[in-house]
Coordinates of C-alpha atoms and ligand atoms in Angstrom, one line a residue:
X1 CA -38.3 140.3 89.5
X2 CA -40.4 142.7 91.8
X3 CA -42.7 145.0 91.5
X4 CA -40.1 147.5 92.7
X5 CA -38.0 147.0 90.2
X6 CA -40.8 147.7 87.5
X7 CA -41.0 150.8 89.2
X8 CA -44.4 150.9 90.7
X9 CA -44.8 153.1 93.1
X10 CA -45.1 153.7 96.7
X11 CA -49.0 153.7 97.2
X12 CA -49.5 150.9 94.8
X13 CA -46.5 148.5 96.0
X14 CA -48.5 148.7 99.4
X15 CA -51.7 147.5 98.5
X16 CA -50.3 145.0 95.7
X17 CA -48.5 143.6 99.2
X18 CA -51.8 143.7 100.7
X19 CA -53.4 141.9 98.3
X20 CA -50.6 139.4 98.9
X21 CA -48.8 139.7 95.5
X22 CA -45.3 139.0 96.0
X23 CA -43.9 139.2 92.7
X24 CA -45.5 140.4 88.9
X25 CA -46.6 137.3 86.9
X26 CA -45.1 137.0 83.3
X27 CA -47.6 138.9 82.1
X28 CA -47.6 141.8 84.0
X29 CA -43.7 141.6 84.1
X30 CA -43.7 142.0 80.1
X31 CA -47.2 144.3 79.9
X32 CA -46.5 147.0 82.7
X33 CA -43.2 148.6 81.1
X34 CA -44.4 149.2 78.0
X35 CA -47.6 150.7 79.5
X36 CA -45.4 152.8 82.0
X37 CA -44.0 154.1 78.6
X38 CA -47.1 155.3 76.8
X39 CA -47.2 152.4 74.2
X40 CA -50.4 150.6 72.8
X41 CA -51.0 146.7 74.0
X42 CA -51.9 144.2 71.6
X43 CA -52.2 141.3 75.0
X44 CA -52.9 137.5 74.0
X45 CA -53.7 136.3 77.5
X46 CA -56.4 134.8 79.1
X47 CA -58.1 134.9 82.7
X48 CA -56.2 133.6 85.2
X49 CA -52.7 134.9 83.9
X50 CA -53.1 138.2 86.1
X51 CA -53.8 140.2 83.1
X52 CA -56.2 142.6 85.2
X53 CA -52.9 143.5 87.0
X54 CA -51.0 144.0 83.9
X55 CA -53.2 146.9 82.7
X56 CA -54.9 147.8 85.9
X57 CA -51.5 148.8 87.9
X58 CA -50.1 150.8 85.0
X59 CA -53.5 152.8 84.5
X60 CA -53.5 153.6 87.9
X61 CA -49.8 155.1 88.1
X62 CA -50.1 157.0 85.0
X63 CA -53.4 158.6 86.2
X64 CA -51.8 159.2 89.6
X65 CA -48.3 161.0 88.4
X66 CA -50.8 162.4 85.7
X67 CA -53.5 163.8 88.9
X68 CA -50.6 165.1 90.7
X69 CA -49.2 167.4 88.0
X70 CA -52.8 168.3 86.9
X71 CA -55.2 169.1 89.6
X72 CA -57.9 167.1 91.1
X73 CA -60.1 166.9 88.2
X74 CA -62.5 163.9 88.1
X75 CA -63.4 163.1 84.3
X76 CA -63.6 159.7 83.2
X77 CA -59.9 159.2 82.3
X78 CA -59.6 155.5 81.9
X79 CA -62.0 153.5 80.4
X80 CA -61.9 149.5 80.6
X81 CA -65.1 147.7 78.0
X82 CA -65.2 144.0 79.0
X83 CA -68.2 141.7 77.8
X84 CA -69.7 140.3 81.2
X85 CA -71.2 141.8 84.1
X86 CA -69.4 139.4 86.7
X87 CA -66.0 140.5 85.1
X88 CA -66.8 144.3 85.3
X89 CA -67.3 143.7 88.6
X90 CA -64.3 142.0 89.2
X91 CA -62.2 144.3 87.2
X92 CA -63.2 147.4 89.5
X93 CA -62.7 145.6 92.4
X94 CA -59.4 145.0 91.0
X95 CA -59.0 148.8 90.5
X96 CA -60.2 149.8 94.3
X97 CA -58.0 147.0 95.5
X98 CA -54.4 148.0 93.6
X99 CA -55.6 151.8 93.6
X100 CA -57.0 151.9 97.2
X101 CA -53.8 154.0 98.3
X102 CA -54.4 156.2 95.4
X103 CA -57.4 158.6 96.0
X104 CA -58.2 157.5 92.1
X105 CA -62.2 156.7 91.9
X106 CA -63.2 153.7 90.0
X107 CA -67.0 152.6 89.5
X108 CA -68.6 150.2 87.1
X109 CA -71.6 150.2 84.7
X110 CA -73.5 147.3 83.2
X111 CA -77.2 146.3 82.1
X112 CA -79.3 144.1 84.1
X113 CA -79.8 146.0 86.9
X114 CA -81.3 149.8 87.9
X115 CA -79.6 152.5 86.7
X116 CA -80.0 154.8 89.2
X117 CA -77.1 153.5 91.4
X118 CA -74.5 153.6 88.3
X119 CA -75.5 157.5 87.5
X120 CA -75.1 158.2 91.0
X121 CA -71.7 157.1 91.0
X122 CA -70.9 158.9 87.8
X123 CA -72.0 162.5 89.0
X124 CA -70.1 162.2 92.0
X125 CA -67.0 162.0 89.0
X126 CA -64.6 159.1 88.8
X127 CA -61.3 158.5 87.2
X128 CA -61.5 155.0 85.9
X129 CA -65.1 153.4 84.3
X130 CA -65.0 149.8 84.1
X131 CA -68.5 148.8 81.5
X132 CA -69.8 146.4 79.6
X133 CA -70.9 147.5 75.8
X134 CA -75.0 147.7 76.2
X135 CA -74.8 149.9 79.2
X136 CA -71.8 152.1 78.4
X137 CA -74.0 153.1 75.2
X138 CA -77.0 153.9 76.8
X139 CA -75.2 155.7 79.2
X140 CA -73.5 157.5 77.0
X141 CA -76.4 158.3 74.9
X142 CA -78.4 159.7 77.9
X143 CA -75.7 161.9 78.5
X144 CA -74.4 160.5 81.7
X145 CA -71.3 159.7 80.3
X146 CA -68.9 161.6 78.0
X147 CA -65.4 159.3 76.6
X148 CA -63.9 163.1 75.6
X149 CA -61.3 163.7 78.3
X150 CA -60.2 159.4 77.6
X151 CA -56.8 159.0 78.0
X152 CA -56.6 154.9 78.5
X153 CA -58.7 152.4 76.5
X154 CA -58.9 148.9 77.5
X155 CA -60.5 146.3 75.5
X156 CA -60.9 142.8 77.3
X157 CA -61.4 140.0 76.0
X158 CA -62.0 140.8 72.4
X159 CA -62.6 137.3 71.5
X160 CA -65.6 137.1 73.9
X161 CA -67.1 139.9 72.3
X162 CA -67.3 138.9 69.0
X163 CA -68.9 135.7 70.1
X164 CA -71.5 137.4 71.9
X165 CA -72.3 139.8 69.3
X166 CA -70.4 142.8 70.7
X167 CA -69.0 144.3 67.1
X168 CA -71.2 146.6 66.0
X169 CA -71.2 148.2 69.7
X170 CA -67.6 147.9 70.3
X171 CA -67.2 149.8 67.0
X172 CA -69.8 152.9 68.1
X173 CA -67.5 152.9 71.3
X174 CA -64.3 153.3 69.5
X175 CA -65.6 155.9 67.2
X176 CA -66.3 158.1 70.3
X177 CA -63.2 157.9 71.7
X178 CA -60.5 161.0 71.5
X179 CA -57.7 159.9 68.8
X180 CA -55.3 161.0 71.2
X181 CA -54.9 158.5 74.1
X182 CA -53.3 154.8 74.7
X183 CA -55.2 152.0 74.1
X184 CA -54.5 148.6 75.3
X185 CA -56.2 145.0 73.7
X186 CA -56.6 142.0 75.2
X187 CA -57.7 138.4 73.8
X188 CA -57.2 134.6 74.7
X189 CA -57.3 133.9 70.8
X190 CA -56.1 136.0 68.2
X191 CA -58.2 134.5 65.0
X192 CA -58.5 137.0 61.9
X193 CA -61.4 138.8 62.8
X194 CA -59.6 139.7 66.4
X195 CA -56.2 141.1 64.5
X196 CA -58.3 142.6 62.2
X197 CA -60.1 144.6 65.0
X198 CA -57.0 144.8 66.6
X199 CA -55.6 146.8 63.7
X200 CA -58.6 149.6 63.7
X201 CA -58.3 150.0 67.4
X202 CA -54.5 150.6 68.1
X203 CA -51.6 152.4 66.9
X204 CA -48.8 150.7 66.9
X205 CA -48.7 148.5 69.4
X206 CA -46.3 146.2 71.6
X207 CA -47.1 142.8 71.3
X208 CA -47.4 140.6 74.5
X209 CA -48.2 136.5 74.6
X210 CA -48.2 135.0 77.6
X211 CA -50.2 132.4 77.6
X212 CA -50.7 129.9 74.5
X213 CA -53.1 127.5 75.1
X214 CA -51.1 124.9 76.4
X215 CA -49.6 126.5 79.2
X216 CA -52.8 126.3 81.0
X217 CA -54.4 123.2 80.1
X218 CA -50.4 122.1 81.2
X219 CA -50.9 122.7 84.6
X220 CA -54.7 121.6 85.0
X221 CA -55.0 117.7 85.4
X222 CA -57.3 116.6 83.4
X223 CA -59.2 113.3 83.1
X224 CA -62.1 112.1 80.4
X225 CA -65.0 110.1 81.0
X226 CA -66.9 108.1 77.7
X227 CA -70.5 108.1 79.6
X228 CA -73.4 108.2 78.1
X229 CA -76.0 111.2 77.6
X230 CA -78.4 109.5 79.9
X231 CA -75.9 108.0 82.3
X232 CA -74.6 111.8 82.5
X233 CA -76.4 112.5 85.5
X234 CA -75.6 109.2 87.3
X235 CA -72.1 109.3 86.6
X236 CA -72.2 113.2 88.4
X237 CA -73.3 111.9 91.5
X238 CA -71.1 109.3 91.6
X239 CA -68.1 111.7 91.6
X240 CA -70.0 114.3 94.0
X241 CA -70.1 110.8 96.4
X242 CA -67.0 109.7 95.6
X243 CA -64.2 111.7 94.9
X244 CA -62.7 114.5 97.3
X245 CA -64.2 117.7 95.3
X246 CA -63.6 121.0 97.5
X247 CA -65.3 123.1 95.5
X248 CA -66.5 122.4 91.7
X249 CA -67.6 124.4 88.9
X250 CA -69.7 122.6 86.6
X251 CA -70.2 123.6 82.6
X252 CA -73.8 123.2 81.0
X253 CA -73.9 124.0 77.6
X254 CA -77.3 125.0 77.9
X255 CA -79.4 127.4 80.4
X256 CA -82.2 124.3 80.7
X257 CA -79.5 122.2 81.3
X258 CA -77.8 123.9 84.0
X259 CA -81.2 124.2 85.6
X260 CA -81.9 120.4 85.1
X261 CA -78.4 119.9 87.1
X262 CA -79.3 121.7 90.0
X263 CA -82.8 119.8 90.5
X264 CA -81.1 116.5 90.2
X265 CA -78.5 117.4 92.6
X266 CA -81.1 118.6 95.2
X267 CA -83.0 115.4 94.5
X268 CA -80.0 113.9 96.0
X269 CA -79.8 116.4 98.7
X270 CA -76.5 117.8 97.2
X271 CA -76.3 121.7 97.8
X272 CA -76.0 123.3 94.2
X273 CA -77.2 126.7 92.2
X274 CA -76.9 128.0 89.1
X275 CA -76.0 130.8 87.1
X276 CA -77.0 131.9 83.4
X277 CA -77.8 134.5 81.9
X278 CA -82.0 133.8 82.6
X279 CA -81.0 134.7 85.9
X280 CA -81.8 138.0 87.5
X281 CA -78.2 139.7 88.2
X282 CA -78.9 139.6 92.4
X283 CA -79.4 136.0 92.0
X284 CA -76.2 135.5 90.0
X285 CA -74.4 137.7 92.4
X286 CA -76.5 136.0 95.2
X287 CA -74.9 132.3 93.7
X288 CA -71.7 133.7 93.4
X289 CA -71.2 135.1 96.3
X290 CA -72.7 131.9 97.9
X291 CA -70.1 129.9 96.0
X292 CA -67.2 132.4 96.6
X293 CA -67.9 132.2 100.5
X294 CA -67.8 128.1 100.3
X295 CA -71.8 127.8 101.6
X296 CA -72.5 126.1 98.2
X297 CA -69.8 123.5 96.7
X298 CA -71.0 123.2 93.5
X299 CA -71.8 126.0 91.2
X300 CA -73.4 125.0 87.3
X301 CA -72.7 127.5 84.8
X302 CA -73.1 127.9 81.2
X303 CA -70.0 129.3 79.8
X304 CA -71.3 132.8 78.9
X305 CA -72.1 133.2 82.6
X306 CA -69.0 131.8 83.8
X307 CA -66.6 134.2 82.4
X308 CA -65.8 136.2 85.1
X309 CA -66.0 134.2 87.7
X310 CA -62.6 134.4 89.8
X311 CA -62.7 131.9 92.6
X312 CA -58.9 131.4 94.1
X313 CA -59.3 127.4 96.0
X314 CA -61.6 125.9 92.9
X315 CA -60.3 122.6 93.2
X316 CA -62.5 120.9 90.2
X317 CA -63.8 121.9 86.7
X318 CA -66.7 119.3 85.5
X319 CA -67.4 119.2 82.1
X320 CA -70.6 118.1 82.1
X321 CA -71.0 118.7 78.2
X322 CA -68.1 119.2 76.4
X323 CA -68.0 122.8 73.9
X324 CA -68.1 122.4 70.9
X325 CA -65.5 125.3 70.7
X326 CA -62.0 123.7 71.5
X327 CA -60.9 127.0 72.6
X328 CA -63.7 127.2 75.3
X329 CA -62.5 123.9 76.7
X330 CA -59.4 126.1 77.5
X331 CA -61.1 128.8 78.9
X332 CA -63.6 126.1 81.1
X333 CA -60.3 124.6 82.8
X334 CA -58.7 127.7 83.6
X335 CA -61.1 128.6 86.0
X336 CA -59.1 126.0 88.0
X337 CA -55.4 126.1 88.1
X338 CA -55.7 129.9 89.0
X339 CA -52.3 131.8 89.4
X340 CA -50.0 129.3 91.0
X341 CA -52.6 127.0 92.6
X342 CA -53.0 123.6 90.4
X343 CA -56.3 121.8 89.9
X344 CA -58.3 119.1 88.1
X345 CA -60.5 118.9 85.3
X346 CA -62.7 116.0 84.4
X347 CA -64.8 115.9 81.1
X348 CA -68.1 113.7 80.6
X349 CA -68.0 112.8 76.7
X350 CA -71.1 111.0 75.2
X351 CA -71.0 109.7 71.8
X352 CA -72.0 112.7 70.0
X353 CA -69.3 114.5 71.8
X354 CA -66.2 112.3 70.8
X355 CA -65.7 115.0 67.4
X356 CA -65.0 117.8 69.8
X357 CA -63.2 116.0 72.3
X358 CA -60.9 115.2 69.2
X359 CA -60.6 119.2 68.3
X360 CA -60.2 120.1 72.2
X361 CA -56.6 117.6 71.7
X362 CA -55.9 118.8 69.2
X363 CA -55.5 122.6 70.3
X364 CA -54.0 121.7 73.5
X365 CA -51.6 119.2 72.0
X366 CA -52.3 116.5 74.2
X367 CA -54.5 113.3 74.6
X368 CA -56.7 113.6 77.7
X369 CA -56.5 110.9 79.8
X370 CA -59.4 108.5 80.2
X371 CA -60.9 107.4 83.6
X372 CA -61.7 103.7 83.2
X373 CA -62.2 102.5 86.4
X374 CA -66.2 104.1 86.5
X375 CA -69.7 102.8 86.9
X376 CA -71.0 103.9 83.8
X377 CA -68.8 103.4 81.0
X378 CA -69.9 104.0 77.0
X379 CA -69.5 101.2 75.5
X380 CA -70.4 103.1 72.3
X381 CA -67.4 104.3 71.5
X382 CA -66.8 102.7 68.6
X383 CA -69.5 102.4 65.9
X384 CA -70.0 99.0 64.3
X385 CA -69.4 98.9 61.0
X386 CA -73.2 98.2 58.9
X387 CA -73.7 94.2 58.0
X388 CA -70.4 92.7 60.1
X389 CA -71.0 92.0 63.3
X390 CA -67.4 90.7 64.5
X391 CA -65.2 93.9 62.9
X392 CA -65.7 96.2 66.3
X393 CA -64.1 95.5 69.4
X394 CA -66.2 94.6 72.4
X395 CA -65.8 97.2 75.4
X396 CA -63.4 94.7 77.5
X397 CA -61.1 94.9 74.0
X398 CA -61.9 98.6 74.1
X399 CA -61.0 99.2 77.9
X400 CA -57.5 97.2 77.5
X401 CA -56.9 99.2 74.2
X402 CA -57.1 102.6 75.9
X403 CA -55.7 101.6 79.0
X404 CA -52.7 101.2 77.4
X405 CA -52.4 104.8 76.2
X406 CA -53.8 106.1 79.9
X407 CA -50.5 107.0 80.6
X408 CA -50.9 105.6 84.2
X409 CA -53.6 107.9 85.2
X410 CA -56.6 106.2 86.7
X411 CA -58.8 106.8 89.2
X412 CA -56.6 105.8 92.5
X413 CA -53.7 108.5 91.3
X414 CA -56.4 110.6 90.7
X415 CA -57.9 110.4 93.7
X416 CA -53.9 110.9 95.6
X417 CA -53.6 114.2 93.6
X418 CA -56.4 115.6 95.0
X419 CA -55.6 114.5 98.4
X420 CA -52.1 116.3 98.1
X421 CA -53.7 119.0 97.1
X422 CA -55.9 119.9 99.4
X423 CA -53.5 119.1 102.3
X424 CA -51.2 121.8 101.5
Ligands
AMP521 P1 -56.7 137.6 86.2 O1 -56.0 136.9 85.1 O2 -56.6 139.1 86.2 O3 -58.2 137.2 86.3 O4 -56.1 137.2 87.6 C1 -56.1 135.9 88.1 C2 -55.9 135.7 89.6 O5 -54.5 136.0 89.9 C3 -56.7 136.7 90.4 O6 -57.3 136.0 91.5 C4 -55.7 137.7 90.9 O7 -56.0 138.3 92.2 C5 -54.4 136.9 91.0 N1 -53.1 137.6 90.8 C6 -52.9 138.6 89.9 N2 -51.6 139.0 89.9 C7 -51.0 138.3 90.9 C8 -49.7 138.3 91.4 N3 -48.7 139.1 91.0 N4 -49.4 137.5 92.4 C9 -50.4 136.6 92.9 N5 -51.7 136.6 92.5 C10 -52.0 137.4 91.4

């Protein structure tokens, strides 16, 4: 399949082949038809599947066709609400990139940052508004922006919303917008409370899936380590020393934590920054770009922070605490294993962590593989029962048991994979 033969046309097949895209992924091959045709999306994909793609191409051909029959108007046609600044951003350079052949106008709005910039952009009229929920609403409420003249809604990542506390202004958004238009929904996981919203927001919509859990946590190797809390940071630079990591991205639960990471690293003189949400936006950007470019290796996020960052070449995902949300696990490793590219994930589990490490299996369907061969292994991994001594296993019974069910990955093929990958 080509983009051709879903009919895009001329000015967007030229920068999609400037961008390098050679052929739709599965979920822009299912979503842009039914797009091209006017119907509502109900999407279960997550990041990394090309889903910006799916809607972002058909958006752009509709309002181009639409432009040339109508005039040159330039009223806020398409509107795209997604919960984090970092993916705004990416989403709208998504939209300059596929639309840059166009003459469509794109800009982005989100909170964090001065105003002034974002209303300047508005009066000089665009096409497409990419926002995140705060900003769009005070925006909207200073009369910068009007949704009357909407013709596309997009919501992204509806799941990410609710957990950040998005539904009372994801519902004032919907109840501004014209009935009249073609709305498009998009969420990794579709528990009640996302169908639910689903249900008040579109029509009657297509249903797209692309990407069940497994699919990515498939294609990302993964590996676990029992280590624990306080040997956490030891075991950290031991992999930093040891092992060929690229470029890493490293999961904090917490803000402090991610901070504490970064000062241990640079204790060690290992280049490293954060980014969370007690961060000023330029220093986020100022990270992120930093991390983007290759200057810094090793980024530490929490996983608010971390949704929209888009790196192509991450080679590693460090779980330095494991979520205690199995489906954030998910979204964690597909940060690496972008598009076609594979890539590794290794998790640090302490004692307290071995419940969620059983959930996080449990969704994905598969036992994570255990990396024996380490400095620091827990040897509390089974918890003796009170007043008998001799009823748990020592950690040399412990290591053999597991090693057993390893299924053959250990440290040295480890170690080969990444080689092979970073030779390609
Ligand atoms: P997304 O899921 O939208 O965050 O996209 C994930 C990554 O895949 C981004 O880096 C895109 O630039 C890239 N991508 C999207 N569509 C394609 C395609 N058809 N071919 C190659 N890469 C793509």
């Amino acid at each position: 399949m080509t983009f051709k033969e879903l009919h895009i046309i001329e000015p967007i097949l030229q920068a999609l082949s400037a961008e390098g895209y050679t052929q739709p992924t599965p979920i822009q091959e299912q979503s842009i038809p039914i797009l091209l045709r006017g119907k509502d999306l109900l999407g279960c994909a997550q990041t990394g599947t090309g889903k910006t793609a799916a809607f972002a191409i058909p958006i752009l051909q509709n309002l181009y066709l639409h432009k040339l029959n109508n005039g040159n108007e330039r009223k806020i046609k398409a509107l795209v609400v997604t919960p984090t600044r970092e993916l705004a951003i990416q989403i709208n350079d998504s939209f300059k990139a596929y639309g840059k052949y166009t003459g469509l106008r794109s800009t982005v709005v989100f909170g964090g940052v001065k105003q002034g910039p974002q209303t300047d952009d508005l009066r000089r009229g665009i096409d497409i508004l990419v926002a995140t929920p705060g900003r769009l609403l005070d925006l909207m409420d200073q009369g910068y922006i009007s949704l009357k003249d909407i013709k596309y809604s997009v919501l992204d990542e509806a799941d990410r919303m609710l957990d950040m506390g998005f539904i009372h202004d994801i519902r004032k958004i919907i109840a501004r917008l014209p009935k009249e238009r073609q709305s498009l929904f998009f969420s990794a996981t579709m528990p009640p409370d996302i169908v639910a919203l689903s249900r008040q927001i579109l029509g009657n919509p297509e249903k797209v899936s692309v990407t069940p859990m497994q699919t990515t946590a498939e294609k990302v190797e993964q590996a676990i380590y029992f280590v624990s809390k306080k040997d956490k940071p030891r075991l950290l630079l031991h992999l930093l020393k040891t092992e060929k990591i690229d470029s890493a991205l490293i999961f904090s639960r917490t803000k402090y934590g991610a901070d504490k990471i970064v000062k241990m690293l640079k204790k060690a003189d290992i280049l490293a920054d954060a980014i969370h949400s007690n961060k000023s936006q330029g220093a986020r950007q100022r990270a992120l770009g930093n991390f983007k470019s290759g200057q810094v290796k090793i980024l530490i996020a929490t996983d608010i922070a971390a949704r929209g960052i888009d790196v192509d070449e991450l080679s590693h995902v460090i779980n330095y605490d494991l979520p205690n949300i199995p489906e954030t696990y998910v979204h964690r490793i597909g940060r690496t294993g972008r598009a076609n590219a594979s890539g590794i994930a290794l998790s640090f589990c302490d004692g307290e962590e071995r419940a969620y490490l059983k959930d996080i299996q449990k969704l994905i369907g598969q036992n994570i593989s255990e990396i024996t061969e380490q400095p620091y292994p827990d040897d509390g991994r089974f918890i003796p029962p009170k007043n008998n001594g001799h009823a748990y296993h020592t950690r040399q019974d412990s290591r053999s048991a597991k090693s057993d069910t390893s299924g053959g990955f250990n440290k040295r093929n480890h170690r080969q994979r990444s080689f092979s990958r970073r030779s390609r």
